[in-house]
XYZ file of C-alpha atoms in Angstrom:
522
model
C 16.299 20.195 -3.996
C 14.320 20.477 -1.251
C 12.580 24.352 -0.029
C 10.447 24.544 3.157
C 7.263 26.473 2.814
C 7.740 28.015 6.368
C 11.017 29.403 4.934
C 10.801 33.015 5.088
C 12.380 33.283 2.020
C 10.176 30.758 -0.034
C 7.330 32.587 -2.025
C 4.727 32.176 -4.661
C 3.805 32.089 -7.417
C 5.281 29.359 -8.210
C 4.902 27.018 -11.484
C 6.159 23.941 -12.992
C 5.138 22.584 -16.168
C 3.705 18.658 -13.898
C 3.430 19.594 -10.164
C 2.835 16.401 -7.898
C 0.941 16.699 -4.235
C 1.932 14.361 -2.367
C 5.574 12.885 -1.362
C 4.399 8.981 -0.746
C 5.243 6.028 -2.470
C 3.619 7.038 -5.808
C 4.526 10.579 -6.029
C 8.261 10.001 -4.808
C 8.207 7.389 -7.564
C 7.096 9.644 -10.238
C 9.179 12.626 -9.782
C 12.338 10.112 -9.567
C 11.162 8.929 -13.028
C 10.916 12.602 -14.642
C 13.712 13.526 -12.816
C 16.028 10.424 -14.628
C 14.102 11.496 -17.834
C 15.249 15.382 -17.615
C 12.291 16.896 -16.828
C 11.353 19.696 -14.103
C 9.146 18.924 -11.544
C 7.635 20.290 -8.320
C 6.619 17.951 -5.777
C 4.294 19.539 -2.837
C 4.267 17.685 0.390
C 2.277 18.329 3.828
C 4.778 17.257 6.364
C 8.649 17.942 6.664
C 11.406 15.588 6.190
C 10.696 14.061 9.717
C 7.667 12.658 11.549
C 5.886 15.951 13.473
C 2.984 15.909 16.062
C 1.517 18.867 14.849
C 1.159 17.212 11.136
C 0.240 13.832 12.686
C -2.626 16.124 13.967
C -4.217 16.073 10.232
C -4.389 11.820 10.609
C -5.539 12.173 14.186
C -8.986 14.604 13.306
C -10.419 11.554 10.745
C -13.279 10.179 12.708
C -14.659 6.149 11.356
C -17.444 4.623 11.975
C -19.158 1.418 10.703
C -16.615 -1.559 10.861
C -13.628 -0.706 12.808
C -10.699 0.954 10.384
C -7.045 1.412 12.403
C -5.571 2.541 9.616
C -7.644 5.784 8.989
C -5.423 6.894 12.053
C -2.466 4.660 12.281
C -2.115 3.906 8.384
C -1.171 7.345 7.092
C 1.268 9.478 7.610
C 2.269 12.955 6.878
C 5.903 13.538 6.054
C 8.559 12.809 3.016
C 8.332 9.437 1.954
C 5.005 8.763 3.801
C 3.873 5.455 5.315
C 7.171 4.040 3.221
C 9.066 5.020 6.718
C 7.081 2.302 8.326
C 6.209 -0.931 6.149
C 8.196 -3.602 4.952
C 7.967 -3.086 1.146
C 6.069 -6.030 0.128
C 5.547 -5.852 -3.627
C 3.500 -7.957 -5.975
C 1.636 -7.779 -9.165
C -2.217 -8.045 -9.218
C -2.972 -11.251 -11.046
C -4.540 -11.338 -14.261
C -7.923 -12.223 -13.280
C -8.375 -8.850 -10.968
C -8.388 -6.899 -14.122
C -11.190 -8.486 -15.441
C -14.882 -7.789 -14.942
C -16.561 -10.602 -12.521
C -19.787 -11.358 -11.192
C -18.139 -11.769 -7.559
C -17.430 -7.945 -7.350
C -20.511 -6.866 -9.296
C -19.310 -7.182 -12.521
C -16.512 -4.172 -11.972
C -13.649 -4.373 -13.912
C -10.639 -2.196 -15.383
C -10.547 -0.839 -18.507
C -7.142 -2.500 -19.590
C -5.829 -6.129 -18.626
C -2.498 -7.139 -17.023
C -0.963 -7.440 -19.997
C -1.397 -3.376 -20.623
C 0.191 -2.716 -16.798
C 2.947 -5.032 -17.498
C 5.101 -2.939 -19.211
C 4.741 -0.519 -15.855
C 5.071 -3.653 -13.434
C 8.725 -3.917 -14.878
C 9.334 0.061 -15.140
C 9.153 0.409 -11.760
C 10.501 -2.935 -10.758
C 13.807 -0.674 -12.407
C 13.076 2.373 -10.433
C 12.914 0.553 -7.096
C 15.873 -1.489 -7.363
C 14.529 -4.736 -7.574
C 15.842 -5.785 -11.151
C 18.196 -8.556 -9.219
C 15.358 -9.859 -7.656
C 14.656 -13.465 -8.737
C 11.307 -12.826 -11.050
C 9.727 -15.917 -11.482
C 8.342 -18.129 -8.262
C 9.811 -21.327 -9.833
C 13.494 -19.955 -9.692
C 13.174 -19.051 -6.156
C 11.813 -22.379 -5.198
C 14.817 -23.904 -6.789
C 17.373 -22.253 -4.814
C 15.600 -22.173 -1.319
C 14.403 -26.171 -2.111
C 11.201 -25.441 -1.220
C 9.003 -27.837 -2.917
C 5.308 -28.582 -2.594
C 3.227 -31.138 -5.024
C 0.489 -28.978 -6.866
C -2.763 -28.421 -6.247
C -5.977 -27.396 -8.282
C -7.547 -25.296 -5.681
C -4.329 -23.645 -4.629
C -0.890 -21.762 -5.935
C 2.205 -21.245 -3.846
C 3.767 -18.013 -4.313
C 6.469 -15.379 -3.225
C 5.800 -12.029 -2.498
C 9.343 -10.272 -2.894
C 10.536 -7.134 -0.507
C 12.242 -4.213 -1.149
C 16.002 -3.702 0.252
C 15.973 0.046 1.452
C 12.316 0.204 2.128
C 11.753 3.593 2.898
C 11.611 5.459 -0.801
C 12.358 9.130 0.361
C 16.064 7.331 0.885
C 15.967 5.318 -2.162
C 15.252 8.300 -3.779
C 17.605 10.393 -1.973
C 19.640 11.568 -5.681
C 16.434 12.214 -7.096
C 15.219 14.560 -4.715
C 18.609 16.328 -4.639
C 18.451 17.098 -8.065
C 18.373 20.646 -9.169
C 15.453 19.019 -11.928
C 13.373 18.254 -8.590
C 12.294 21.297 -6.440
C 10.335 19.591 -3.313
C 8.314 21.852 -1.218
C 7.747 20.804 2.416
C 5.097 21.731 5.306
C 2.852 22.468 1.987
C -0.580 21.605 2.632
C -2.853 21.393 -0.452
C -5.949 23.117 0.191
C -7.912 23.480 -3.082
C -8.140 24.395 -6.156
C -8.800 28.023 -7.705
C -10.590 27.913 -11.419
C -8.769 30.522 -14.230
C -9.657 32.034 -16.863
C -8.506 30.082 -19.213
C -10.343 27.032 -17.761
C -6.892 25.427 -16.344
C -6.452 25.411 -12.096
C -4.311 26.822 -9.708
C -3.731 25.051 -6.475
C -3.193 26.659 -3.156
C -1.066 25.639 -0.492
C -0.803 26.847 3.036
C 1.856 26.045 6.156
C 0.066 25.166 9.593
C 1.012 28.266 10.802
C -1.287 30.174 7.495
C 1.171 30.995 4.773
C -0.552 30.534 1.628
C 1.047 30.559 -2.025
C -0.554 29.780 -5.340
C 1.212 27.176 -7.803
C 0.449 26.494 -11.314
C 1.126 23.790 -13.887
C 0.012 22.670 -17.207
C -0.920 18.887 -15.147
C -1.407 18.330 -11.706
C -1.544 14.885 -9.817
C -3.168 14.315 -7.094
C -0.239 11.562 -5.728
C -1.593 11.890 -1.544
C -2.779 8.353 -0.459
C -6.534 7.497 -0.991
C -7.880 9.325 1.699
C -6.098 12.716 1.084
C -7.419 12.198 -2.160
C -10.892 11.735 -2.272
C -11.566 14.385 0.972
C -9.537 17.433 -1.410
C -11.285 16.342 -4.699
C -14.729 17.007 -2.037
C -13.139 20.271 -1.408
C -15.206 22.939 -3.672
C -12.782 25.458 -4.772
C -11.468 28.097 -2.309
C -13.879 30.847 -3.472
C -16.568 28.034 -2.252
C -17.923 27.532 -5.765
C -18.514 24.119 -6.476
C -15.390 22.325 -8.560
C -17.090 20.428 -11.654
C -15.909 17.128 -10.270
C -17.828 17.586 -6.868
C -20.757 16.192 -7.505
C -19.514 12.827 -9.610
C -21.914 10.587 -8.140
C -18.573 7.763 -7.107
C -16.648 10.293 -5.759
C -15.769 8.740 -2.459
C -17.888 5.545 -2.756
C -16.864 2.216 -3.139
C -14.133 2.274 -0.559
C -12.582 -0.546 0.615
C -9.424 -2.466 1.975
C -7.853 -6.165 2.342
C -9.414 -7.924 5.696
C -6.828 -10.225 7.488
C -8.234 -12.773 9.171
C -6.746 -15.512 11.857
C -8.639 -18.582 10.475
C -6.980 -21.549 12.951
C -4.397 -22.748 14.775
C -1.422 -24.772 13.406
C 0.154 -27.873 14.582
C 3.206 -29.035 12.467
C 3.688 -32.383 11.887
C 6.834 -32.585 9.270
C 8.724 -29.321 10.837
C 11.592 -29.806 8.496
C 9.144 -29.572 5.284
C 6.666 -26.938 7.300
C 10.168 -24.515 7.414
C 11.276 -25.142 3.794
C 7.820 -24.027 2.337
C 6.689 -21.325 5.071
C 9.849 -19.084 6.659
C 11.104 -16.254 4.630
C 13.631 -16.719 1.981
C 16.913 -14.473 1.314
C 18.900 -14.746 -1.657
C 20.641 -11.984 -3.219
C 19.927 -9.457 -0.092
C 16.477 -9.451 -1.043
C 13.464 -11.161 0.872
C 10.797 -13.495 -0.323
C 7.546 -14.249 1.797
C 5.877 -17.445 1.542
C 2.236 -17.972 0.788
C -0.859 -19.978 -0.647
C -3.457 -18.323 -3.050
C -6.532 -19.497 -4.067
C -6.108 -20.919 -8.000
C -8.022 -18.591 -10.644
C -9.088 -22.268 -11.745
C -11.514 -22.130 -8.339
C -12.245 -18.702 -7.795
C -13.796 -18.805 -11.683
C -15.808 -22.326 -10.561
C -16.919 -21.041 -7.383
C -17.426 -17.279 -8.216
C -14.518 -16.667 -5.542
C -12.840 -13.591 -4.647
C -8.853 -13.406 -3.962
C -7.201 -14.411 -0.979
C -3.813 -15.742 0.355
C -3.116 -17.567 3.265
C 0.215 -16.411 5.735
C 1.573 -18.186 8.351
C 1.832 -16.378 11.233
C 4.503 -17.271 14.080
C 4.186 -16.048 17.168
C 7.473 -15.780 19.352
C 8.468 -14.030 22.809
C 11.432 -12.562 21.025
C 9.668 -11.503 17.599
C 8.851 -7.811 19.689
C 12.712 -7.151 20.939
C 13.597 -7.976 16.990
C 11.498 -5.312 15.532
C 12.603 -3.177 17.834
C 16.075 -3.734 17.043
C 15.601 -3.600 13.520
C 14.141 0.235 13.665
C 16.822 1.390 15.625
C 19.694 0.306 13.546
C 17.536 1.863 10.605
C 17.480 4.825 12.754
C 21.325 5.139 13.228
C 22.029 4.300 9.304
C 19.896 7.550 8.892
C 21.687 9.278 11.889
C 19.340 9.639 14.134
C 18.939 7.809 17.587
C 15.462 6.511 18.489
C 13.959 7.764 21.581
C 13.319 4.664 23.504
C 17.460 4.088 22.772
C 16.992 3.570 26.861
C 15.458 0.437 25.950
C 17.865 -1.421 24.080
C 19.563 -3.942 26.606
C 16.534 -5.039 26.776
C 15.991 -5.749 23.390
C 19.501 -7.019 23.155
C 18.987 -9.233 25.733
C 15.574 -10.754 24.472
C 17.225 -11.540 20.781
C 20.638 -13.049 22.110
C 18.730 -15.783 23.265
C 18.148 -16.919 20.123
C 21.109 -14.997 17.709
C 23.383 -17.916 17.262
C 20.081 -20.197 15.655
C 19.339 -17.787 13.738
C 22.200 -16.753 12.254
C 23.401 -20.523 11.270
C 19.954 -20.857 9.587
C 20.444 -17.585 7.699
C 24.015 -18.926 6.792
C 23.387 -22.781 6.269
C 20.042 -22.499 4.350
C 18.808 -18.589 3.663
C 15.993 -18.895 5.467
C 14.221 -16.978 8.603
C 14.483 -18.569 12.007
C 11.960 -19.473 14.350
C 12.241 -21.632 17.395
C 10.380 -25.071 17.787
C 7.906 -23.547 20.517
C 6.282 -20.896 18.086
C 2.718 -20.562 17.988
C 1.593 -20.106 14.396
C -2.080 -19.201 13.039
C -3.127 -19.363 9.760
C -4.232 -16.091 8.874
C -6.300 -15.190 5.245
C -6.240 -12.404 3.500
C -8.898 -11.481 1.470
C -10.519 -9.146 -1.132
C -13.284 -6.848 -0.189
C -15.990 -6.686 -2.416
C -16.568 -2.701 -3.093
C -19.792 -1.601 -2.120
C -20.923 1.950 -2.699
C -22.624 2.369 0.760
C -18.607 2.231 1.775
C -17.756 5.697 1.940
C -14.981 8.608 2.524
C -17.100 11.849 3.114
C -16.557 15.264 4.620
C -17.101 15.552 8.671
C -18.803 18.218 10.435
C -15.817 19.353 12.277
C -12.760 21.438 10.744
C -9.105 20.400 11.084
C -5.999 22.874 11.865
C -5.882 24.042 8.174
C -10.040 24.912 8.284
C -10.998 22.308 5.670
C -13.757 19.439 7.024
C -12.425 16.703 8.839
C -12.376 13.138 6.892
C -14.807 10.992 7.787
C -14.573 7.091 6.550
C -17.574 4.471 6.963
C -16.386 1.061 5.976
C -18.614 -0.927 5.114
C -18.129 -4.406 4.976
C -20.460 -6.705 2.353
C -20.466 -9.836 4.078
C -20.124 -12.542 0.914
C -16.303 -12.368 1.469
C -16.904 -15.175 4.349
C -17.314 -17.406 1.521
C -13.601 -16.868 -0.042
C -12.175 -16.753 3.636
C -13.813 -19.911 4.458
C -12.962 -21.982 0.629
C -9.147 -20.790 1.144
C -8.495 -21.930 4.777
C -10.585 -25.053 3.827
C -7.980 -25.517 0.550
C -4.522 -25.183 2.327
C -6.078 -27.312 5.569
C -6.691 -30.152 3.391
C -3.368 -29.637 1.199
C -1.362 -29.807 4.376
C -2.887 -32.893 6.055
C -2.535 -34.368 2.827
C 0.636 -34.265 2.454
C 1.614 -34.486 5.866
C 3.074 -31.505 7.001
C 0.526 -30.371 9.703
C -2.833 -29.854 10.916
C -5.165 -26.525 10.778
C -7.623 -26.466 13.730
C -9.992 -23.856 11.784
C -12.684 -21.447 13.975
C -15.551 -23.214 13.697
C -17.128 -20.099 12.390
C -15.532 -20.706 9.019
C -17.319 -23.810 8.291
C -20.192 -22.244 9.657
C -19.538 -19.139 7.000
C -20.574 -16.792 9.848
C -20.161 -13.272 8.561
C -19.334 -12.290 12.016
C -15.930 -13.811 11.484
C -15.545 -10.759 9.276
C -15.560 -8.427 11.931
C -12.648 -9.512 13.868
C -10.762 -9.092 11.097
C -8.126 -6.162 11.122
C -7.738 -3.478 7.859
C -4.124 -4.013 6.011
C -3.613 0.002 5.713
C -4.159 -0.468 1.926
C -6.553 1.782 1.634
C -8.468 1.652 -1.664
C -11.290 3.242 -3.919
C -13.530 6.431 -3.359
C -12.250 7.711 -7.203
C -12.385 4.821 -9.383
C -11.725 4.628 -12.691
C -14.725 4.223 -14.891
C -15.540 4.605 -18.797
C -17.516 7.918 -18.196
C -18.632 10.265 -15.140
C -21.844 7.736 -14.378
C -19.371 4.869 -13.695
C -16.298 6.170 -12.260
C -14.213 9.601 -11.006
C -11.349 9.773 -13.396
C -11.174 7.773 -17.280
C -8.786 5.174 -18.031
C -6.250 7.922 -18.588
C -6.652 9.052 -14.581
C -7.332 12.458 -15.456
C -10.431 13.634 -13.450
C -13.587 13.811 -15.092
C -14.223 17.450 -15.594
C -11.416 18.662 -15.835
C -8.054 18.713 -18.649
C -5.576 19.154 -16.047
C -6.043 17.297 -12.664
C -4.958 13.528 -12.617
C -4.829 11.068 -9.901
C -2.405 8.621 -9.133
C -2.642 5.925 -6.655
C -4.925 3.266 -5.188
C -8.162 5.125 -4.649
C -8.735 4.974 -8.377
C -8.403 1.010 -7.845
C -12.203 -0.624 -9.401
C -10.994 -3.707 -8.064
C -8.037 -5.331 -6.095
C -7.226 -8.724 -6.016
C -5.598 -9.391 -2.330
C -1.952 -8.358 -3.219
C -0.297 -4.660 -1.724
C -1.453 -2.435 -3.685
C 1.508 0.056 -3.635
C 3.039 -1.557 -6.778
C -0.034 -1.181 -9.251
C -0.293 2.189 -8.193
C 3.813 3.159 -8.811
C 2.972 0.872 -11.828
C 0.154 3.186 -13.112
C 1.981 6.336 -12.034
C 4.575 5.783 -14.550
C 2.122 4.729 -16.983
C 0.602 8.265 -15.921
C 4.173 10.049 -16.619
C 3.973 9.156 -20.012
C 0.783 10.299 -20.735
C 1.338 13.459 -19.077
C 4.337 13.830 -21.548
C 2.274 12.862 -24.523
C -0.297 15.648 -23.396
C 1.324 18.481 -21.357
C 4.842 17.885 -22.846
């Protein structure tokens, strides 16, 4: 059920045996997996059930400096079902190789391999709905007849998206539930010590109510940023929390780096489509793309990367457009640019009838002969401790220091940007299918490259997980170092990432969290 915090009527104390902070991906994803399990749970969540200035407000105060980061103010958002409102819902699995230690990254590694996380992979490939979903990469190039002759330096692959992408509606039963109680407009604020060496937290409205919740566990479930900047936070008497000064707490930040390589020019456009437009079978989408083997990135001491196709068409804007507004009237609401919709209409109608008939006739996406399309890699960062999320001098609208992020950028990922644009340039004038023009920076590995590359809003690190308070913020259980009853679930506990999303691993490990916390907590 859901209670608002600026309710007159809601007041504390309140307690729950697990309470979650933070009503994202990963915390919407736990409580919907205690809830279906039986058990109580109180989600806490900052915004309301819509997108509000005055939360948005929060985002806006984060100030950046070192390599430019969009997504510290455009990647995060403050409401039920978080930045789920706004992406696609891309999922895939890290590969196996990310969970191992490497020399490329410094030697970092996890302390478990895939194999332990697969078990969670297909847990919450239940929860979300995508159990229909064609699993294995082989099957879907079957029915879509996409074919391409392998290579040792490369592997094609599907990413597969989620049908209702926005969880806080998947989850719409869940949250209804009278085992769920979901507190909105509660902003976590700290931590208060008892006697008995477990926590409180404290939670306060914009406008200054404050209550007090406890629990025998709390997770910290509030996106990496939100994370690291309230684990910072001494605790609201201003003594210093035990986990404060863990020498990793926010270091080693770091995010994906998309970068437009080249240009395309298709030479077999019938064989270009069949490997490179979107598939849909089933209702559900599958997105294209070449990875660097594991067979070269071990050889070479590579990172991971992908390569994307990007197409660039005059309608592609009046689409997206269309698509969030009939998103917006399936959730009864009407967008307020509705004004601009002829528009939009008109802009797609040029090319509806194509498109449809190739959705029909073949499953695929549509795009018309006169496309641009870059090549555009994807890569890992290499985390780097001078990368950091630390507290800023200024204070935000709840009093707590502002977030301030300096990404820092290593430089040696030039080297994996450069081998996989080389890799799928040769693989498609070898077989005929078209020709990369690259930047000539890439054969010239020029760092600089680096900077024009854009964030992915998968923001990552700044509370690792590490074998002991030296090497990391929380242990291989996620519970915080210090501490017997504060966990953390979601990216920033990441050592490493491969270049996949990285909102699966982290609902992956959040279930794989759940379970502990009923081993331990009950």
């Amino acid at each position: 059920m859901l209670l608002d915090l600026e309710d007159s009527q809601v007041a504390g104390p309140l307690e729950e045996d697990v309470v979650i902070i933070g009503g994202g991906a990963v915390g919407l994803s736990m409580l919907a997996d205690r809830v279906r399990r039986g058990e109580r749970t109180l989600l806490i969540e900052a915004g309301g059930a819509g997108l509000e200035n005055r939360s948005q407000d929060i985002v806006r105060s984060a100030r950046s400096t070192g390599k430019l980061h969009e997504g510290v103010h455009i990647g995060r958002f403050r409401l039920l079902g978080g930045t789920t409102h706004f992406w696609g819902g891309q999922l895939g699995r890290f590969d196996p190789i990310v969970f191992e230690p490497r020399a490329q990254c410094d030697g970092l590694g996890w302390p478990f391999t895939r194999a332990d996380v697969d078990p969670w992979y297909d847990a919450a490939n239940t929860l979300l709905g995508m159990d229909a979903a064609i699993s294995d990469d082989a099957g879907v190039c079957a029915k879509a007849g996409a074919q391409l002759a392998d290579d040792p330096g490369l592997d094609y692959f599907f990413t597969r998206w989620l049908k209702e992408p926005s969880l806080a509606v998947h989850y719409a039963q869940d949250i209804a539930s009278p085992l769920a109680t979901v507190l909105l407009h509660a902003n976590f604020v700290g931590f208060a010590p008892l006697p008995d060496g477990r926590h409180e937290a404290v939670v306060r409205t914009l406008g200054g109510k404050e209550v007090r919740v406890r629990a025998r566990a709390f997770v910290l479930a509030c996106g990496t940023f939100e994370i690291v900047r309230m684990l910072q936070q001494p605790y609201v008497s201003g003594e210093a929390a035990p986990w404060n000064a863990n020498p990793w707490l926010g270091r080693g930040y770091y995010d994906h780096i998309d970068v437009i390589v080249g240009t395309v020019r298709v030479a077999d456009r019938k064989r270009f489509d069949s490997l490179f437009e979107n598939v849909f079978l089933g209702g559900y989408k599958y997105n294209p793309k070449l990875k660097l083997s594991e067979a070269v990135q071990r050889r070479d001491g590579l990172l991971q990367a992908c390569g994307a196709f990007i197409f660039s068409t005059s309608y592609k804007e009046n689409a997206e457009n269309l698509r969030h507004f009939m998103r917006s009237l399936r959730r009864g609401k009407l967008p307020a640019n509705w004004r601009e919709l002829p528009r939009h209409f008109i802009g797609v109608a040029r090319v509806a009838l194509p498109m449809v008939v190739r959705y029909l006739r073949s499953n695929r996406a549509f795009h018309p002969r006169n496309a641009a399309i870059q090549l555009r890699v994807t890569t890992e960062q290499v985390p780097v401790a001078q990368s950091a999320i630390t507290r800023g001098d200024e204070r935000d609208a709840l009093g707590l220091p502002v977030l301030a992020l300096n990404w820092t950028v290593d430089g040696r990922e030039i080297e994996t940007v450069a081998a996989c644009a080389e890799n799928i340039r040769d693989l498609l004038a070898r077989e005929g299918i078209a020709t990369v023009d690259l930047d000539a920076r890439i054969t010239a590995r020029d760092a600089a490259l680096l900077e024009e590359g854009d964030d992915t809003n998968h923001q990552m690190g700044g509370a690792r997980i590490g074998a002991d308070p030296a090497t990391g913020v929380v242990d291989p259980d996620l519970k915080v170092f210090g501490t017997d009853d504060v966990y953390v679930a979601g990216a920033a506990v990441f050592p490493t990432s491969g270049f996949v999303n990285c909102t699966f691993t982290a609902i992956a490990l959040a279930l794989r969290l759940n379970q502990k916390l009923r081993a331990v907590h009950g």
